Tab-separated table of C-alpha atoms in Angstrom:
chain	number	residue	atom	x	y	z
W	1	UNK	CA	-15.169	-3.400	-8.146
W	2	UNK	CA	-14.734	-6.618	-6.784
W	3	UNK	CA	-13.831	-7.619	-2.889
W	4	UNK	CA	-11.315	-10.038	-4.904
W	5	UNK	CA	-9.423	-6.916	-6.094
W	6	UNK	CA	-5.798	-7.045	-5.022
W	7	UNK	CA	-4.199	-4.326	-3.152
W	8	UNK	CA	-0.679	-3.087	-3.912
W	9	UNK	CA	1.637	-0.243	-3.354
W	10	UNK	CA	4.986	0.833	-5.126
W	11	UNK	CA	7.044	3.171	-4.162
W	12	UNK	CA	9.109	4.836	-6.376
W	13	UNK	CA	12.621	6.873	-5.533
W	14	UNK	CA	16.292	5.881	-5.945
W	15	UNK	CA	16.655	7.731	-2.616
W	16	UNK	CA	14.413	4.674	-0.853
W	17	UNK	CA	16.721	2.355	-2.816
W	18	UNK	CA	19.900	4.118	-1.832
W	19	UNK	CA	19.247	4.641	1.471
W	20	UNK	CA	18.786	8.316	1.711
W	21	UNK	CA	15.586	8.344	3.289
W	22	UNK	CA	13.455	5.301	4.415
W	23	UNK	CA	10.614	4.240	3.291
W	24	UNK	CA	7.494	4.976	5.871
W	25	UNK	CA	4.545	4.352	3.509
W	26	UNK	CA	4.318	0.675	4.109
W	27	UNK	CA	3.936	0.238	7.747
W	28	UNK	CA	1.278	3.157	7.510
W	29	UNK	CA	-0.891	1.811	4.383
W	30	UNK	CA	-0.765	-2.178	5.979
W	31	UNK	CA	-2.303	-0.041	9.076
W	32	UNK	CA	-4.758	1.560	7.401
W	33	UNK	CA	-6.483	-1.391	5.517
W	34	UNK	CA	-6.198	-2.776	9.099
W	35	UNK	CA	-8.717	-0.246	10.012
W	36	UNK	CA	-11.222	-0.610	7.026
W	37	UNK	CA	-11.187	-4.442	7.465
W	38	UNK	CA	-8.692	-4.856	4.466
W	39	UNK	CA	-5.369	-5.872	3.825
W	40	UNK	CA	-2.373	-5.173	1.437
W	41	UNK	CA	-1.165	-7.951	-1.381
W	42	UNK	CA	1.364	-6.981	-2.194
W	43	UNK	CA	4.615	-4.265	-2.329
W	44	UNK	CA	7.970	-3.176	-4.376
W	45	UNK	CA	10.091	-0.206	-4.305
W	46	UNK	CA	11.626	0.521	-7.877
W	47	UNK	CA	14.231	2.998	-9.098
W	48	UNK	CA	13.166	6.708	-10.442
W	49	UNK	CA	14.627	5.171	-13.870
W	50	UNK	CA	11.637	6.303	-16.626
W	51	UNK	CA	11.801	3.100	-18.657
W	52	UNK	CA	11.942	0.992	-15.417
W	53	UNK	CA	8.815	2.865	-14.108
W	54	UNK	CA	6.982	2.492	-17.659
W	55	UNK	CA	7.190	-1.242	-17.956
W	56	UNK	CA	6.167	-1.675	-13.931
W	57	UNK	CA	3.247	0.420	-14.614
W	58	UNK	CA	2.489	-1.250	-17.850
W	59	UNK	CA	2.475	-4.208	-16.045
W	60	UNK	CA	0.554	-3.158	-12.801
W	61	UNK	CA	-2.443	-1.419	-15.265
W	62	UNK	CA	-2.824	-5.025	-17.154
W	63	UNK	CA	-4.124	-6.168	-14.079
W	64	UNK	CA	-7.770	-5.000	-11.988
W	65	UNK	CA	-6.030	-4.316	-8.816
W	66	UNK	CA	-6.313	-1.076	-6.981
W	67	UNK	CA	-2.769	0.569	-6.681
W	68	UNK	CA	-1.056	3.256	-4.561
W	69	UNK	CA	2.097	4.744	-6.327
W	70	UNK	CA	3.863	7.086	-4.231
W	71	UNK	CA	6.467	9.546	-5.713
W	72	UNK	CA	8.072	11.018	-8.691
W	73	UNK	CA	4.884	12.965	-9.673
W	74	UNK	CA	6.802	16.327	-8.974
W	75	UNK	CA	7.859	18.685	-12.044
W	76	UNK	CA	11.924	18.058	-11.760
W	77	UNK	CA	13.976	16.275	-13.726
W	78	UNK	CA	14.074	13.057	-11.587
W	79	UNK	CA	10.211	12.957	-11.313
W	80	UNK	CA	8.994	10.491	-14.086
W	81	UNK	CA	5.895	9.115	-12.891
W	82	UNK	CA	3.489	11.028	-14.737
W	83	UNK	CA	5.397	10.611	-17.865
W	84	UNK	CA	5.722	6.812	-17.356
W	85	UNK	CA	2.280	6.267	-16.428
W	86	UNK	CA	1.202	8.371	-19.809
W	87	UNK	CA	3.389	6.273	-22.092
W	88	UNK	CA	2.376	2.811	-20.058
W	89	UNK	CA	-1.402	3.841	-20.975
W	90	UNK	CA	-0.613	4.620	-24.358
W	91	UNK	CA	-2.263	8.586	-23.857
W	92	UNK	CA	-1.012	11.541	-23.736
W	93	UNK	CA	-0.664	14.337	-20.638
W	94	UNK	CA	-2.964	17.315	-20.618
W	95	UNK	CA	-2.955	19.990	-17.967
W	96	UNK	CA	-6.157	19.125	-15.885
W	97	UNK	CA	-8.504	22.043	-15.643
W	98	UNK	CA	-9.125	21.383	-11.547
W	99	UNK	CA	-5.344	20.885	-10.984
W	100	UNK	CA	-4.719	24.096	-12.613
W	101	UNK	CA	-6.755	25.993	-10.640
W	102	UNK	CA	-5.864	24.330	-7.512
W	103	UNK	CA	-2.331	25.094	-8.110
W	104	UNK	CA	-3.057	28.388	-9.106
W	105	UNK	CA	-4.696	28.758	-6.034
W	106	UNK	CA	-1.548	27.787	-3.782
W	107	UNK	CA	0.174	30.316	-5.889
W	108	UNK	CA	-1.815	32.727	-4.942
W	109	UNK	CA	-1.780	32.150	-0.995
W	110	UNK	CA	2.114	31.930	-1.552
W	111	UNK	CA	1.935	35.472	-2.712
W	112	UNK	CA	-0.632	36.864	-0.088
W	113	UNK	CA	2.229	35.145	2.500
W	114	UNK	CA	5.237	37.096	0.786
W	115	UNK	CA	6.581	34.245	-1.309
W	116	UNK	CA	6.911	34.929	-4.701
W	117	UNK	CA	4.083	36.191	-7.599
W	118	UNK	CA	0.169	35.785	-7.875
W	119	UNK	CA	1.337	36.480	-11.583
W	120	UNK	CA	-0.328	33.398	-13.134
W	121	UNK	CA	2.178	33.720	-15.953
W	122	UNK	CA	5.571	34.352	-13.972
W	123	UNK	CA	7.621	31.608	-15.110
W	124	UNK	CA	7.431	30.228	-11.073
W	125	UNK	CA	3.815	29.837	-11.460
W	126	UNK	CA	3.870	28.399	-14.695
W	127	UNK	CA	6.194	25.505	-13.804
W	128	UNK	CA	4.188	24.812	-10.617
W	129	UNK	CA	1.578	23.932	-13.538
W	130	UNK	CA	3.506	21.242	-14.795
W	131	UNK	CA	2.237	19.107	-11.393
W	132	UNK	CA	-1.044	19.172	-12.652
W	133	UNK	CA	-0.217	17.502	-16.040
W	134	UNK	CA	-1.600	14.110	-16.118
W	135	UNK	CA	-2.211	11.360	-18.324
W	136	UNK	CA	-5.510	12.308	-20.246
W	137	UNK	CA	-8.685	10.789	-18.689
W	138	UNK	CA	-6.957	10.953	-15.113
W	139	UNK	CA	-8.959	12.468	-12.106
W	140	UNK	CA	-7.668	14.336	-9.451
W	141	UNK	CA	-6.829	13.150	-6.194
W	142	UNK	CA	-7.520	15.814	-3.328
W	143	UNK	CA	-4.048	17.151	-1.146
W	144	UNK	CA	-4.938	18.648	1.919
W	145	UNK	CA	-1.749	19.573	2.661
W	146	UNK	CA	-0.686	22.400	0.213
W	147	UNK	CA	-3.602	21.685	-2.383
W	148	UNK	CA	-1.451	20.650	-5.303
W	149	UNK	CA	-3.052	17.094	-6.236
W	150	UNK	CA	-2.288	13.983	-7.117
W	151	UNK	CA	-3.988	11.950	-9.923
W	152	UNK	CA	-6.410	8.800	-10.154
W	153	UNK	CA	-6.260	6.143	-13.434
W	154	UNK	CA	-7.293	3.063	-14.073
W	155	UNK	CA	-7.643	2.299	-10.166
W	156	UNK	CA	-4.419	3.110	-9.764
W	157	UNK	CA	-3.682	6.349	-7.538
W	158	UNK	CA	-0.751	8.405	-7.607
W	159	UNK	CA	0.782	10.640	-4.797
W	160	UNK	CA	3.833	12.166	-4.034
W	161	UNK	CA	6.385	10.841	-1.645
W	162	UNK	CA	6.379	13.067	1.299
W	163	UNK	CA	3.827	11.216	3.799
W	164	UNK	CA	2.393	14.602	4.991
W	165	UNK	CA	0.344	14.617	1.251
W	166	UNK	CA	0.404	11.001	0.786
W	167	UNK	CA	-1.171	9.684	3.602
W	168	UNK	CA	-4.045	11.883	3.611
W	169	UNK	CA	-4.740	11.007	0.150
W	170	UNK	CA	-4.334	7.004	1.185
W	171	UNK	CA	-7.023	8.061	3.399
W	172	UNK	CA	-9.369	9.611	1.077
W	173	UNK	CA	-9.214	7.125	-1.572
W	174	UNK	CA	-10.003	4.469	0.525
W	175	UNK	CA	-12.726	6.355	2.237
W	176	UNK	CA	-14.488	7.760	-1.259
W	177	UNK	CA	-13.705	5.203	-4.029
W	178	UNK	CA	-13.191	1.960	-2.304
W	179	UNK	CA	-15.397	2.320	1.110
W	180	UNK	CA	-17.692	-0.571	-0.603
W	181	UNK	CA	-14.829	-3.198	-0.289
W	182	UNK	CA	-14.150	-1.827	3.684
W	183	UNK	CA	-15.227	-5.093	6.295
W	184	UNK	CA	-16.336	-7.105	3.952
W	185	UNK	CA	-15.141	-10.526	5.115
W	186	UNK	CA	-14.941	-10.092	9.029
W	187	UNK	CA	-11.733	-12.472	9.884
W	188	UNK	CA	-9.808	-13.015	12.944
W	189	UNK	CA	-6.099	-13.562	13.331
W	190	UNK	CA	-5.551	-16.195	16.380
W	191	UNK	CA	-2.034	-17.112	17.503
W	192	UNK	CA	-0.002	-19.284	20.144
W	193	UNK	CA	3.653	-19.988	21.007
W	194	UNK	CA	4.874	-23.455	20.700
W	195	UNK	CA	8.123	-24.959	21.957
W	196	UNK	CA	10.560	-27.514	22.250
W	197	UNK	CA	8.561	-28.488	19.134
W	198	UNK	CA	10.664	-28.542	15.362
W	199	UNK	CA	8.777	-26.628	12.587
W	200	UNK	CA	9.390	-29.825	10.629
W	201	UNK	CA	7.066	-32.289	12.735
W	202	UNK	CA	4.590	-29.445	12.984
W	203	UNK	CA	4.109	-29.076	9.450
W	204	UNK	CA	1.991	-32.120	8.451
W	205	UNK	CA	-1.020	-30.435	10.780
W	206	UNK	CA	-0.925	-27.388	9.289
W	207	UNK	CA	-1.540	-28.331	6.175
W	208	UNK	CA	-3.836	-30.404	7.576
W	209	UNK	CA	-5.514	-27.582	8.815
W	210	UNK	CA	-5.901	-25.481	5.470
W	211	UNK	CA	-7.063	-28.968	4.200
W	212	UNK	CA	-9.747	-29.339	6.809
W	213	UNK	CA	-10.844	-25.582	6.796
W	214	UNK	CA	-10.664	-24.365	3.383
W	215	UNK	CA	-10.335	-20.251	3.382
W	216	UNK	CA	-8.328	-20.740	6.893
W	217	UNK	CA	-4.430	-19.432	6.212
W	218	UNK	CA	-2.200	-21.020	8.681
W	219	UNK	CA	0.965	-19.130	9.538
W	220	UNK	CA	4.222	-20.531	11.367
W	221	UNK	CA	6.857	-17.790	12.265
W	222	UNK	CA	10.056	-19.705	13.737
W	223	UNK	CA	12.327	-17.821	16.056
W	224	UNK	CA	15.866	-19.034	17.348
W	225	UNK	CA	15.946	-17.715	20.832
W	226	UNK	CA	17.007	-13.875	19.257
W	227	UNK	CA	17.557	-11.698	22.390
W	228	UNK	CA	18.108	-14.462	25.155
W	229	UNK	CA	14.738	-15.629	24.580
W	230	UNK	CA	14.023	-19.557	24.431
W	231	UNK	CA	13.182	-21.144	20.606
W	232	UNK	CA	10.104	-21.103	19.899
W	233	UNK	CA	7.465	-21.055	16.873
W	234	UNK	CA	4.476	-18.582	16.538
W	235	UNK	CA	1.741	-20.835	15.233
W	236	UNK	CA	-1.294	-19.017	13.840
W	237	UNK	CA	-4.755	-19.011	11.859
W	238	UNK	CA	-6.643	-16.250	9.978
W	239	UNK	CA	-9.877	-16.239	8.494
W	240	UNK	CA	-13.609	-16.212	8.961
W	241	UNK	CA	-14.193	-16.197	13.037
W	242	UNK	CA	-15.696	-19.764	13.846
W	243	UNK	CA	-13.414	-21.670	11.405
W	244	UNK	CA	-10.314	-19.724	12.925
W	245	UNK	CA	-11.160	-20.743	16.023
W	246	UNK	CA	-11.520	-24.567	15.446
W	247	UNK	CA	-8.774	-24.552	13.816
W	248	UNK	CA	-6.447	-22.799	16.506
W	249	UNK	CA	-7.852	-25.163	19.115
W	250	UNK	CA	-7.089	-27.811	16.657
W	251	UNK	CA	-3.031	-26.891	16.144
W	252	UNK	CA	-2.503	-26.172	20.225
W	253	UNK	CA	-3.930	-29.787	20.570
W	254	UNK	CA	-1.297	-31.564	17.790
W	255	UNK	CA	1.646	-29.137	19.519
W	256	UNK	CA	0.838	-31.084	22.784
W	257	UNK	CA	0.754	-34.326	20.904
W	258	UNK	CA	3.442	-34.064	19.185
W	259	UNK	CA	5.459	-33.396	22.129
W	260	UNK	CA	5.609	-29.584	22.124
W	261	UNK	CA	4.540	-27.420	24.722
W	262	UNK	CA	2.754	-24.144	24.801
W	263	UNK	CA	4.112	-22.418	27.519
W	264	UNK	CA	7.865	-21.238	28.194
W	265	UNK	CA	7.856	-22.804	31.502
């Protein structure tokens, strides 16, 4: 694995894209990288639609990045993902021996709790099995929640969409296959407001800045005054400590010579 490796995430649901419910898994994985000293690439939300789901799969396993897919990995009609992620692979789905028995498991507390048959062959049971059909060479990915897992390919994990399994599976990927790539590159975000200042006369120094620091990303987040509050711009650096620093001090010093100021007063 390399610490160039992209990180994405889809999520896939038509009830994301319709509204329905809202999408939580975003805000939680960008938090979590936080944490391990790593940071998300990239993101899309795409329809349950099986051919739509193929090809962005297709695509997503061309490339070496490690991937989060979250949803449709359930055994109804409008859960696709395995399927898609079979056909994208060119293999076909087996039922994996450790999902079995891991569902078969959950049956079996289900029972001992009064709902429904330990019978590993009541036709309940055997369509619980059908969540632990994967694409052939997949590995399982451990659910803490109710023990039915997802599945890991190609660095690509999959997960269902409720965040009560999902995230705790985020968690445990990171932690057991990628915990090599965690804090590799400390960095520093740095930040500053700047007003009475156009983002148009700032922008010669910024790139200036990514010019004179290469690996420093400068950031400029404009705001019109929402909520009473005066205009402004959020000028910022990221990157490796030192350089970050230079390079703040450098911006706050062209903000004050190029007539801005950096305080609201």
């Amino acid at each position: 694995m390399s610490e160039q490796q992209a990180i994405r995430l889809i999520i896939i649901g038509d009830e994301i894209l319709s509204g329905r419910r809202q999408d939580k898994h975003f805000a939680s994985l960008v938090e979590m990288l936080a944490q391990r000293g790593m940071k998300l690439h990239g993101a899309e939300i795409i329809s349950d639609d099986p051919d739509h789901i193929e090809a962005t799969l297709r695509r997503s396993f061309a490339t070496s990045d490690i991937v989060f897919c979250c949803g449709g990995i359930g055994a109804t009609p409008d859960d696709q993902t395995r399927q898609a992620a079979a056909r994208a692979l060119g293999v076909p789905l087996c039922l994996h021996p450790e999902a079995a028995a891991l569902i078969n498991e959950r049956s079996q507390e289900m029972a001992a709790a009064g709902k429904g048959s330990a019978d590993p062959n009541h036709p309940e049971n055997q369509q619980r099995l059908q969540m632990g059909v994967f694409p052939e060479g997949a590995e399982i990915v451990p659910n803490s929640f109710n023990k039915i897992p997802g599945f890991y390919i190609q660095n690509h994990t999959f997960m269902p969409g409720f965040p009560v399994m999902a995230w705790p599976m985020m968690k445990w990927t990171l932690d057991t296959r990628y915990q090599a790539l965690q804090h590799l590159q400390p960095a520093m975000e740095y930040s500053f407001l700047a007003f009475s200042l156009p983002e148009s006369r700032i922008t010669p120094a910024l790139e200036s800045v990514e010019q004179q620091w290469p690996g420093i990303k400068v950031f400029s987040l404009p705001s019109v005054g929402e909520e009473g509050g005066r205009p402004h711009i959020e000028l910022g650096v990221k990157g490796e400590a030192q350089a970050a620093a230079a390079a703040l001090q450098f911006l706050r010093q062209e903000v004050e010579r190029l007539g801005g100021e950096l305080s609201a007063s």
